[in-house]
Coordinates of C-alpha atoms in Angstrom, one line a residue:
Chain A
M9 CA -36.0 -10.4 17.6
K10 CA -35.8 -12.0 14.1
K11 CA -38.5 -9.6 12.8
Y12 CA -36.4 -6.6 14.0
T13 CA -33.3 -7.9 12.2
K14 CA -35.2 -8.1 9.0
I15 CA -36.6 -4.6 9.4
V16 CA -33.2 -3.2 10.2
A17 CA -31.7 -5.0 7.2
I18 CA -34.3 -3.7 4.8
T19 CA -34.1 -0.1 6.1
T20 CA -30.3 -0.2 5.8
L21 CA -30.5 -1.5 2.3
A22 CA -33.1 1.1 1.3
L23 CA -31.0 3.9 2.8
C24 CA -28.0 2.7 0.9
L25 CA -29.9 2.7 -2.3
C26 CA -31.2 6.2 -1.7
A27 CA -27.7 7.4 -0.9
S28 CA -26.2 5.9 -4.0
N29 CA -28.9 7.5 -6.0
V30 CA -28.0 10.9 -4.7
Q31 CA -24.4 10.2 -5.5
A32 CA -25.0 9.1 -9.0
R33 CA -26.8 12.3 -9.8
N34 CA -24.5 15.1 -8.6
M35 CA -21.2 13.6 -7.5
I36 CA -18.0 14.7 -9.1
Q37 CA -15.4 12.0 -8.7
I38 CA -11.8 13.2 -8.4
K39 CA -8.9 10.7 -8.1
G40 CA -5.2 10.6 -8.3
S41 CA -2.1 12.4 -7.0
D42 CA -1.2 12.1 -3.3
T43 CA 0.6 15.4 -3.6
L44 CA -2.6 17.2 -4.7
I45 CA -5.0 15.4 -2.5
N46 CA -5.0 17.7 0.6
L47 CA -5.2 20.8 -1.7
V48 CA -8.0 19.5 -3.8
Q49 CA -9.9 18.2 -0.7
K50 CA -9.7 21.7 0.8
L51 CA -10.8 23.3 -2.5
S52 CA -13.7 21.0 -2.8
E53 CA -14.8 21.5 0.8
I54 CA -15.0 25.2 0.4
Y55 CA -16.6 24.9 -3.0
M56 CA -19.3 22.6 -1.5
E57 CA -19.9 25.0 1.4
K58 CA -20.6 27.8 -1.1
N59 CA -22.6 25.6 -3.5
P60 CA -25.1 23.5 -1.5
G61 CA -26.4 20.5 -3.4
K62 CA -23.1 19.8 -5.2
Y63 CA -21.0 16.9 -4.1
I64 CA -17.4 16.1 -4.8
A65 CA -15.5 13.0 -3.7
V66 CA -11.7 13.2 -3.6
T67 CA -9.5 10.1 -3.4
G68 CA -5.8 9.5 -3.7
G69 CA -3.9 6.6 -5.0
G70 CA -1.2 8.3 -7.0
S71 CA -1.2 10.1 -10.3
G72 CA -0.9 6.9 -12.3
T73 CA -4.0 5.6 -10.6
G74 CA -5.9 8.7 -11.3
I75 CA -4.9 8.7 -15.0
A76 CA -5.8 5.1 -15.3
A77 CA -9.2 5.9 -13.7
L78 CA -9.8 8.7 -16.2
M79 CA -9.1 6.3 -19.1
N80 CA -11.4 3.7 -17.6
N81 CA -14.1 6.3 -17.1
T82 CA -14.3 5.8 -13.4
C83 CA -13.5 9.4 -12.4
D84 CA -14.4 12.9 -13.7
I85 CA -11.2 14.6 -12.9
A86 CA -7.7 13.0 -12.5
D87 CA -5.2 14.8 -10.3
A88 CA -1.7 14.4 -11.7
S89 CA 1.5 15.8 -10.4
R90 CA 3.2 14.9 -13.7
N91 CA 2.1 15.3 -17.3
M92 CA 0.4 12.4 -19.1
K93 CA 2.9 10.3 -21.1
P94 CA 2.4 10.3 -24.9
K95 CA 1.7 6.5 -24.6
E96 CA -1.0 7.2 -22.0
I97 CA -2.6 9.9 -24.2
S98 CA -2.8 7.6 -27.2
R99 CA -4.2 4.8 -25.0
A100 CA -6.9 7.2 -23.7
V101 CA -7.8 8.3 -27.2
S102 CA -8.1 4.7 -28.3
L103 CA -10.5 4.2 -25.4
G104 CA -12.7 7.2 -26.5
I105 CA -11.4 9.6 -23.9
D106 CA -10.1 13.0 -25.0
P107 CA -7.8 14.1 -22.1
K108 CA -7.5 17.8 -21.5
R109 CA -5.0 19.3 -19.1
V110 CA -5.7 22.1 -16.6
V111 CA -3.0 23.5 -14.4
I112 CA -4.3 24.4 -10.9
A113 CA -1.2 25.2 -8.9
M114 CA 2.6 25.4 -9.0
D115 CA 4.8 23.1 -6.8
G116 CA 8.4 23.5 -5.9
L117 CA 9.2 19.8 -5.5
S118 CA 11.3 19.9 -2.3
V119 CA 14.3 17.7 -1.4
I120 CA 14.4 17.3 2.3
V121 CA 16.9 16.1 4.9
N122 CA 16.9 15.7 8.7
E123 CA 17.3 18.9 10.7
N124 CA 20.6 17.6 12.1
N125 CA 22.0 17.3 8.6
Y126 CA 24.0 20.3 7.6
V127 CA 24.2 19.4 3.9
T128 CA 21.5 21.8 2.8
K129 CA 22.8 22.8 -0.7
L130 CA 22.9 20.4 -3.6
T131 CA 23.1 20.6 -7.3
M132 CA 20.6 18.7 -9.5
D133 CA 23.5 16.5 -10.6
E134 CA 24.3 15.6 -7.0
I135 CA 20.7 14.8 -6.3
G136 CA 20.6 12.5 -9.3
K137 CA 23.7 10.7 -8.1
I138 CA 22.3 10.3 -4.6
F139 CA 19.0 8.8 -5.8
R140 CA 20.6 6.6 -8.5
G141 CA 22.6 5.1 -5.7
E142 CA 26.0 6.2 -7.0
C143 CA 26.7 8.4 -4.1
T144 CA 26.1 6.5 -0.9
N145 CA 27.7 8.4 2.0
W146 CA 27.1 11.9 3.3
S147 CA 30.8 12.5 3.6
E148 CA 31.0 12.6 -0.2
L149 CA 28.8 15.7 -0.1
G150 CA 30.6 17.4 2.8
G151 CA 28.5 16.0 5.5
D152 CA 29.1 13.4 8.3
N153 CA 30.5 10.0 7.6
T154 CA 27.2 8.2 7.6
P155 CA 25.5 6.1 4.8
I156 CA 22.7 7.8 3.0
T157 CA 19.2 6.4 3.5
L158 CA 16.9 7.1 0.5
Y159 CA 13.2 7.7 0.9
G160 CA 11.1 7.9 -2.3
R161 CA 7.7 7.2 -3.5
Q162 CA 6.0 4.2 -5.1
S163 CA 5.9 3.8 -8.8
N164 CA 2.2 4.8 -9.1
S165 CA 3.2 8.3 -7.8
G166 CA 3.5 11.1 -10.3
T167 CA 6.2 12.6 -8.1
F168 CA 8.2 9.4 -8.5
V169 CA 8.1 9.7 -12.2
F170 CA 8.6 13.4 -12.5
F171 CA 11.6 13.4 -10.2
R172 CA 13.1 10.4 -12.0
D173 CA 12.7 11.8 -15.5
L174 CA 14.0 15.3 -14.6
L175 CA 16.8 14.5 -12.2
L176 CA 17.9 10.9 -12.4
K177 CA 17.5 10.2 -16.1
G178 CA 17.9 6.6 -15.0
D179 CA 16.5 4.2 -12.4
Y180 CA 16.2 4.8 -8.7
S181 CA 18.6 2.8 -6.5
S182 CA 17.0 -0.5 -5.6
R183 CA 17.8 0.3 -2.0
M184 CA 15.5 3.3 -2.0
K185 CA 12.6 2.8 0.4
R186 CA 9.2 3.1 -1.4
M187 CA 6.9 5.1 0.9
N188 CA 3.2 5.3 0.7
G189 CA 2.7 9.1 0.4
N190 CA 4.2 12.5 0.9
S191 CA 3.5 12.6 4.7
Q192 CA 5.2 9.2 5.2
V193 CA 8.3 10.5 3.5
V194 CA 8.3 13.6 5.7
E195 CA 7.8 11.5 8.9
A196 CA 10.6 9.1 7.9
V197 CA 13.1 11.9 7.1
K198 CA 12.2 13.7 10.4
Y199 CA 13.1 10.5 12.3
D200 CA 16.1 9.4 10.3
K201 CA 19.3 11.5 10.7
S202 CA 20.8 10.0 7.5
G203 CA 17.6 10.3 5.4
I204 CA 16.9 12.2 2.2
G205 CA 13.6 12.3 0.4
Y206 CA 11.5 14.4 -1.9
V207 CA 7.9 15.8 -1.5
G208 CA 5.6 18.5 -2.7
V209 CA 6.3 21.9 -1.1
G210 CA 2.8 21.9 0.4
Y211 CA 4.1 19.2 2.8
V212 CA 7.2 21.0 4.1
K213 CA 6.1 24.6 4.6
E214 CA 4.8 24.0 8.1
A215 CA 6.9 20.9 8.9
T216 CA 9.4 21.0 11.7
G217 CA 12.4 18.8 12.2
L218 CA 13.5 19.1 8.6
N219 CA 15.9 21.0 6.4
V220 CA 14.7 21.9 3.0
V221 CA 17.6 21.6 0.5
S222 CA 18.4 24.6 -1.7
V223 CA 19.0 23.4 -5.2
A224 CA 21.1 24.7 -8.1
A225 CA 20.5 23.8 -11.7
H226 CA 24.2 23.0 -12.2
A227 CA 27.5 23.5 -10.4
G228 CA 28.3 27.2 -10.2
A229 CA 24.7 28.3 -10.6
E230 CA 22.9 30.0 -7.7
Y231 CA 21.1 27.9 -5.1
A232 CA 17.4 28.6 -4.7
S233 CA 14.9 27.3 -2.1
P234 CA 11.4 26.0 -3.0
L235 CA 10.1 28.0 0.0
N236 CA 10.7 31.2 -1.9
S237 CA 7.6 31.7 -4.1
Q238 CA 9.4 34.2 -6.4
D239 CA 12.1 31.6 -7.2
V240 CA 9.6 28.9 -7.9
K241 CA 7.4 31.1 -10.2
S242 CA 10.3 32.5 -12.1
G243 CA 11.8 29.0 -12.6
K244 CA 15.0 29.9 -10.7
Y245 CA 14.2 27.0 -8.5
P246 CA 15.0 24.2 -11.0
I247 CA 12.6 21.5 -9.9
A248 CA 9.4 23.5 -10.0
R249 CA 6.5 21.8 -11.7
P250 CA 2.9 22.5 -12.6
L251 CA 0.3 20.4 -10.8
N252 CA -2.4 19.3 -13.2
Q253 CA -5.9 18.0 -13.4
Y254 CA -7.0 16.0 -16.4
V255 CA -10.6 15.9 -17.6
N256 CA -12.3 14.3 -20.5
G257 CA -13.0 16.8 -23.3
T258 CA -16.7 16.3 -22.9
F259 CA -16.8 17.4 -19.3
S260 CA -20.0 18.4 -17.6
A261 CA -21.2 21.8 -16.6
D262 CA -20.6 20.8 -12.9
V263 CA -17.0 19.9 -13.6
K264 CA -16.5 23.1 -15.5
D265 CA -17.9 25.1 -12.6
F266 CA -15.5 23.5 -10.1
L267 CA -12.5 24.0 -12.4
L268 CA -13.5 27.7 -12.7
F269 CA -13.6 27.9 -8.9
E270 CA -10.1 26.4 -8.7
V271 CA -8.4 28.9 -11.0
S272 CA -10.4 31.9 -9.6
P273 CA -8.6 34.3 -7.3
E274 CA -10.3 32.7 -4.4
G275 CA -9.2 29.2 -5.4
Q276 CA -5.7 30.4 -6.0
R277 CA -5.6 32.0 -2.5
I278 CA -6.5 28.6 -1.1
V279 CA -3.7 27.1 -3.1
E280 CA -1.2 29.5 -1.5
E281 CA -2.7 28.8 1.9
E282 CA -2.1 25.1 1.5
G283 CA 1.6 25.8 0.8
F284 CA 1.7 25.6 -2.9
F285 CA 2.0 28.5 -5.4
A286 CA -0.6 30.3 -7.6
I287 CA -0.3 29.6 -11.3
P288 CA 1.7 32.2 -13.3
K289 CA 0.3 33.9 -16.4
E290 CA 1.8 31.4 -18.7
Y291 CA -0.5 28.7 -17.3
V292 CA -3.5 31.0 -17.1
D293 CA -3.2 31.3 -20.8
F294 CA -2.6 27.6 -21.2
N295 CA -5.8 26.8 -19.3
K296 CA -7.8 29.1 -21.6
K297 CA -6.5 27.4 -24.6
S298 CA -6.9 23.9 -23.2
V299 CA -10.4 23.9 -21.8
G300 CA -11.6 27.5 -22.2
I301 CA -11.6 28.6 -18.5
Chain B
M3 CA -43.4 -31.5 2.4
K4 CA -41.2 -33.7 0.3
I5 CA -40.9 -31.0 -2.4
K6 CA -40.0 -28.4 0.2
E7 CA -37.3 -30.7 1.6
N8 CA -35.9 -31.3 -1.8
L9 CA -35.9 -27.6 -2.5
I10 CA -33.9 -26.8 0.6
H11 CA -31.6 -29.7 -0.1
G12 CA -31.0 -28.3 -3.6
L13 CA -30.4 -24.8 -2.3
F14 CA -27.8 -25.9 0.1
M15 CA -26.0 -28.0 -2.5
F16 CA -26.1 -25.0 -4.8
N17 CA -24.4 -22.9 -2.1
A18 CA -21.7 -25.5 -1.6
L19 CA -21.1 -25.8 -5.3
L20 CA -21.0 -22.0 -5.7
V21 CA -18.0 -21.8 -3.3
V22 CA -16.2 -24.4 -5.3
L23 CA -17.1 -22.7 -8.6
V24 CA -15.8 -19.4 -7.3
L25 CA -12.5 -21.0 -6.4
I26 CA -12.1 -22.7 -9.7
G27 CA -13.1 -19.4 -11.4
I28 CA -10.4 -17.5 -9.6
F29 CA -7.8 -20.1 -10.4
A30 CA -8.8 -20.1 -14.1
L31 CA -8.8 -16.3 -14.3
L32 CA -5.4 -16.2 -12.7
V33 CA -3.9 -18.8 -15.1
N34 CA -5.6 -17.3 -18.1
T35 CA -4.4 -13.8 -17.4
S36 CA -0.9 -15.0 -16.4
I37 CA -0.1 -17.0 -19.5
P38 CA 0.2 -14.0 -21.9
A39 CA 3.0 -12.6 -19.7
F40 CA 5.2 -15.5 -20.7
R41 CA 5.0 -14.6 -24.3
E42 CA 7.6 -11.9 -23.6
I43 CA 9.1 -13.0 -20.3
D44 CA 11.3 -16.0 -19.9
I45 CA 9.7 -18.1 -17.2
K46 CA 13.1 -19.0 -15.6
E47 CA 14.0 -15.3 -15.5
F48 CA 10.6 -14.6 -14.0
L49 CA 11.1 -17.0 -11.2
F50 CA 14.8 -16.7 -10.4
K51 CA 16.0 -13.2 -11.3
A52 CA 16.0 -10.7 -8.5
A53 CA 15.2 -7.5 -10.3
W54 CA 11.6 -6.3 -10.7
N55 CA 11.3 -3.0 -12.4
P56 CA 8.5 -3.0 -15.0
T57 CA 8.4 0.8 -15.2
S58 CA 12.1 1.3 -15.6
Y59 CA 13.6 4.3 -17.2
V60 CA 16.1 2.1 -19.0
K61 CA 14.9 -1.4 -19.4
E62 CA 12.0 -3.3 -18.0
T63 CA 12.8 -6.3 -15.9
Y64 CA 10.4 -8.9 -14.5
G65 CA 12.1 -11.1 -11.9
I66 CA 10.3 -12.0 -8.7
G67 CA 13.4 -13.5 -7.0
S68 CA 13.8 -10.8 -4.4
M69 CA 10.0 -10.7 -3.8
L70 CA 9.8 -14.4 -3.2
V71 CA 12.7 -14.2 -0.7
S72 CA 11.1 -11.2 1.0
S73 CA 7.7 -13.0 1.4
V74 CA 9.4 -16.1 2.7
M75 CA 11.5 -14.0 5.1
V76 CA 8.7 -12.0 6.7
T77 CA 6.5 -15.2 6.9
A78 CA 9.3 -17.2 8.6
G79 CA 10.0 -14.3 10.9
A80 CA 6.4 -13.9 11.8
L81 CA 6.1 -17.6 12.7
L82 CA 9.3 -17.6 14.7
F83 CA 7.7 -14.9 16.8
A84 CA 4.0 -16.1 16.8
V85 CA 4.3 -19.9 17.1
P86 CA 6.0 -20.0 20.6
I87 CA 3.8 -17.3 22.0
G88 CA 0.7 -18.7 20.4
I89 CA 1.2 -22.3 21.6
G90 CA 2.3 -21.0 25.0
T91 CA -0.9 -18.9 25.3
A92 CA -3.0 -21.8 24.1
A93 CA -1.5 -24.2 26.6
Y94 CA -2.0 -21.7 29.4
L95 CA -5.6 -21.2 28.4
S96 CA -6.5 -24.9 28.1
D97 CA -4.7 -26.2 31.1
V98 CA -3.5 -23.5 33.5
A99 CA -6.0 -20.7 33.5
S100 CA -9.0 -20.8 35.7
P101 CA -12.3 -20.9 33.8
G102 CA -13.0 -17.3 34.8
V103 CA -9.7 -16.1 33.2
R104 CA -10.2 -18.2 30.2
E105 CA -13.7 -16.8 29.6
M106 CA -12.2 -13.3 29.8
V107 CA -9.1 -13.8 27.7
K108 CA -10.6 -15.8 24.8
P109 CA -12.9 -13.0 23.6
I110 CA -10.1 -10.5 23.9
I111 CA -7.9 -12.6 21.6
E112 CA -10.7 -12.8 19.2
I113 CA -11.0 -9.1 19.2
L114 CA -7.3 -8.9 18.2
A115 CA -8.3 -10.8 15.1
G116 CA -10.7 -8.1 14.2
I117 CA -8.2 -5.2 14.2
P118 CA -7.9 -3.9 10.7
S119 CA -4.4 -4.6 9.2
V120 CA -4.1 -0.9 8.3
V121 CA -4.2 -0.1 12.0
I122 CA -1.5 -2.6 12.8
G123 CA 0.6 -1.2 9.9
F124 CA 0.2 2.3 11.3
L125 CA 1.5 1.0 14.7
G126 CA 4.4 -0.5 12.8
I127 CA 5.4 2.9 11.5
V128 CA 4.9 5.0 14.6
F129 CA 5.6 2.5 17.4
V130 CA 7.4 -0.7 16.5
G131 CA 9.7 1.0 13.9
P132 CA 11.3 3.5 16.2
I133 CA 11.8 0.8 18.9
I134 CA 13.6 -1.4 16.3
S135 CA 15.7 1.4 15.1
R136 CA 16.8 2.2 18.7
T137 CA 17.4 -1.4 19.6
F138 CA 19.6 -2.2 16.7
G139 CA 21.1 1.2 16.2
L140 CA 19.6 1.6 12.8
P141 CA 18.7 4.9 11.1
N142 CA 15.1 3.6 10.7
G143 CA 12.8 0.7 11.5
L144 CA 11.3 0.0 8.1
N145 CA 12.6 -3.6 7.6
A146 CA 11.8 -7.3 7.7
V147 CA 11.9 -7.5 11.5
N148 CA 9.2 -4.8 11.8
G149 CA 7.0 -6.7 9.2
S150 CA 7.6 -10.0 11.0
I151 CA 6.5 -8.7 14.4
L152 CA 3.4 -7.1 13.0
L153 CA 2.5 -10.1 10.9
G154 CA 3.1 -12.3 14.0
V155 CA 0.6 -10.3 15.9
M156 CA -1.9 -10.8 13.0
A157 CA -1.3 -14.6 13.1
L158 CA -1.6 -14.9 16.9
P159 CA -5.4 -15.1 17.2
T160 CA -5.6 -17.9 14.5
I161 CA -2.8 -19.9 16.1
I162 CA -4.1 -19.4 19.7
S163 CA -7.7 -20.3 19.2
L164 CA -7.1 -23.3 16.9
S165 CA -4.3 -24.6 19.1
E166 CA -6.4 -24.2 22.2
D167 CA -9.3 -26.1 20.5
A168 CA -6.9 -28.9 19.7
L169 CA -5.4 -29.0 23.2
S170 CA -8.8 -28.9 24.9
S171 CA -10.2 -31.8 22.8
V172 CA -7.4 -34.1 23.9
S173 CA -9.2 -36.8 25.9
K174 CA -9.3 -36.1 29.7
T175 CA -8.1 -39.6 30.3
Y176 CA -4.7 -38.7 28.9
S177 CA -4.0 -36.0 31.4
D178 CA -5.7 -37.9 34.3
A179 CA -3.4 -40.9 33.6
S180 CA -0.4 -38.7 33.4
L181 CA -1.2 -36.8 36.6
A182 CA -1.9 -40.1 38.3
L183 CA 1.5 -41.4 37.4
G184 CA 3.0 -38.5 39.3
A185 CA 3.8 -36.1 36.4
S186 CA 3.5 -32.4 37.2
R187 CA 1.0 -30.2 35.3
W188 CA 3.8 -28.7 33.3
Q189 CA 5.1 -32.2 32.3
T190 CA 1.6 -33.3 31.4
V191 CA 1.0 -30.3 29.1
I192 CA 4.4 -30.5 27.4
R193 CA 5.0 -34.3 27.2
V194 CA 1.4 -35.7 26.9
K195 CA -1.1 -33.2 25.8
L196 CA 1.0 -31.3 23.2
P197 CA 2.2 -34.4 21.4
A198 CA -1.4 -35.8 21.4
A199 CA -2.7 -32.5 19.9
L200 CA 0.3 -32.0 17.7
S201 CA -1.4 -32.3 14.3
G202 CA -4.1 -29.8 15.4
V203 CA -1.4 -27.4 16.6
I204 CA 0.6 -27.8 13.4
A205 CA -2.5 -27.1 11.3
A206 CA -3.2 -24.0 13.4
C207 CA 0.3 -22.7 12.7
M208 CA 0.0 -23.4 9.0
L209 CA -3.3 -21.6 8.8
G210 CA -1.7 -18.7 10.6
M211 CA 1.1 -18.9 8.0
G212 CA -1.4 -18.8 5.2
R213 CA -2.9 -15.7 6.6
V214 CA 0.5 -14.1 7.0
I215 CA 1.9 -14.7 3.6
G216 CA -1.2 -13.1 1.9
E217 CA -1.3 -10.1 4.1
T218 CA -0.7 -6.8 2.2
M219 CA -1.3 -3.6 4.0
I220 CA 1.1 -4.3 6.9
V221 CA 4.1 -5.1 4.7
L222 CA 3.2 -2.3 2.4
M223 CA 3.4 0.2 5.2
A224 CA 6.0 -1.1 7.5
T225 CA 8.8 -2.8 5.6
G226 CA 10.1 0.0 3.4
C227 CA 9.3 -1.8 0.1
A228 CA 12.8 -1.3 -1.4
P229 CA 13.0 -3.8 -4.3
A230 CA 16.7 -4.7 -3.6
M231 CA 17.4 -8.4 -2.7
P232 CA 17.3 -8.4 1.2
K233 CA 20.6 -9.6 2.8
N234 CA 19.3 -10.0 6.3
F235 CA 16.4 -9.3 8.6
L236 CA 17.4 -5.7 9.1
D237 CA 17.1 -4.9 5.4
S238 CA 14.0 -3.4 3.8
V239 CA 11.9 -6.0 2.0
R240 CA 9.2 -5.9 -0.7
T241 CA 6.8 -8.8 -0.8
M242 CA 4.7 -10.1 -3.6
T243 CA 1.5 -8.8 -2.1
S244 CA 2.8 -5.2 -1.7
T245 CA 4.1 -5.2 -5.3
I246 CA 0.7 -6.2 -6.6
A247 CA -1.0 -3.6 -4.4
I248 CA 1.3 -0.8 -5.5
E249 CA 1.3 -1.5 -9.2
L250 CA -2.1 -2.9 -10.1
G251 CA -3.8 0.5 -9.7
E252 CA -1.8 2.3 -12.3
V253 CA -0.9 -0.5 -14.7
P254 CA -2.3 0.0 -18.2
Y255 CA -4.6 -3.0 -18.9
Y256 CA -3.6 -5.9 -21.2
T257 CA 0.1 -5.1 -21.2
T258 CA 2.9 -7.4 -20.3
H259 CA 3.2 -5.6 -17.0
Y260 CA -0.5 -6.3 -16.3
Y261 CA -0.2 -9.9 -17.1
A262 CA 3.0 -10.2 -15.1
L263 CA 1.2 -8.9 -12.0
F264 CA -1.4 -11.6 -12.4
A265 CA 1.5 -14.1 -12.7
V266 CA 2.8 -12.9 -9.4
G267 CA -0.7 -13.3 -8.0
L268 CA -0.8 -16.9 -9.4
V269 CA 2.5 -17.7 -7.7
L270 CA 1.1 -16.4 -4.4
F271 CA -2.2 -18.3 -4.9
I272 CA -0.3 -21.5 -5.5
I273 CA 1.8 -21.0 -2.4
T274 CA -1.2 -20.3 -0.1
F275 CA -3.2 -23.1 -1.7
C276 CA -0.4 -25.6 -0.9
I277 CA -0.1 -24.3 2.7
N278 CA -3.9 -24.6 3.2
M279 CA -4.0 -28.0 1.6
A280 CA -1.1 -29.3 3.8
S281 CA -2.7 -28.0 7.0
D282 CA -6.0 -29.5 5.9
M283 CA -4.3 -32.9 5.4
V284 CA -2.6 -32.7 8.8
L285 CA -5.9 -31.8 10.4
H286 CA -7.7 -34.7 8.8
K287 CA -5.1 -37.1 9.9
Y288 CA -5.6 -35.8 13.5
Q289 CA -9.4 -36.0 13.3
G290 CA -9.2 -39.5 11.9
K291 CA -7.0 -40.6 14.8
R292 CA -9.4 -39.3 17.3
G293 CA -12.4 -40.8 15.7

């Protein structure tokens, strides 16, 4: 019996070592945004199918986590649903990393409410007030007389930072619930009649039990929905954003090959299938300038 | 032969010392990494101010007040729920259940201890949360009650198995004497055996508490994590552990925020250390009495 235990242990150990060797050679490590994780997972699955022998590992954790990992050299590609802050870029440079940005998809960041809530049109200003905690009852916005429950993301989320910097220009209400990912926000708002939350458009296209809020840039402006791809691409939908990947300037041929796949027509078709939007010409040019793809 | 014995002796001693060294090392690391935080943060403000917002748009604040209250709340709630059930189950297993039932139930309880906390947290979201929201007429169930119930479930195996051990090791002469004097089985358990095993039972509860206060995944998933100071058990809470878990991944190294997170970890470490220490002392007192 004892003998067998030993044999099993040694074999397992050997197998582990072999496996980690394989990983070390070809594996591309991608880490970061929870908004991007499903999309990048899908892209890498199809890429691996077409290119046997290449391995990609995709993990989440939030844009902040991905960017930190890129700085600490523990991933090859950092998914980020926001841009790197100037402070982060200078930190990266001081650590010997030269971060380059690639835009792989467009997102209409969607504000969602429960399907029983008939407040489905809001201005950016109103959304800011709601999430800053200055507006606390739906009746103030023409809805039922119920207190608003806020669902947001945790501070390591790029969506958390993007939404705050663009719409709130201040801090989130301390009563806002900090959810663990886009899907958790969707599930919570589905259940909660008084809830409001924000998620990447890829998480609401197929979702039921929700109303996606149409947003106007200011009072008097036209309302636009993030589900309308034309409005997102043209910028008529005011909270559209590019979804980025950051790589170190000295990226490998393997990484470059994957990036090329992502921005190729096939890659962009997968982007649309996953509920996000293909990148407009503006960002195609940007990518050429940034990393030459 | 002598050399071999000495060698083995040395090896075992080295192992024992290693554990002590690791503990001292962790403590030293925590203290060392926490101290720089207080170059910029007032220690009184850190301990007593409610607002924690190191990535604020306006002004960074580092106050762990509401986190401390949150941690204490969910821990107290969990014990409120787990201690009566735990001791009840332990008493049932040690005195009432037939040996067959006991042999079946004990392993099942031990399996409960093996369920990953992320699974329990998931149950909190999809199962316990909706029940709480319906029961209390709330729009959602992400609050301290939810966290308490789930953490209580986590603490149950520890409390049950250690309490059961304590109850079973009460000398049989105690219960025989009690029964001989005409006491019922219920009276014997409650008035004789439980007091005799009290220190062991208390130690079991405290170890369960130590487990609960350090638990991260469950509170991260099921309590909403809103940083506002909780007013009651139906409010969302954000504990020290969930704050560390959320923020340590993205924090730039060697900044005040980074050091402050270690300081939160130090506070947590001191709390759990004190709890474990106290339970150890209670347990020793109990073993001393028996011996």
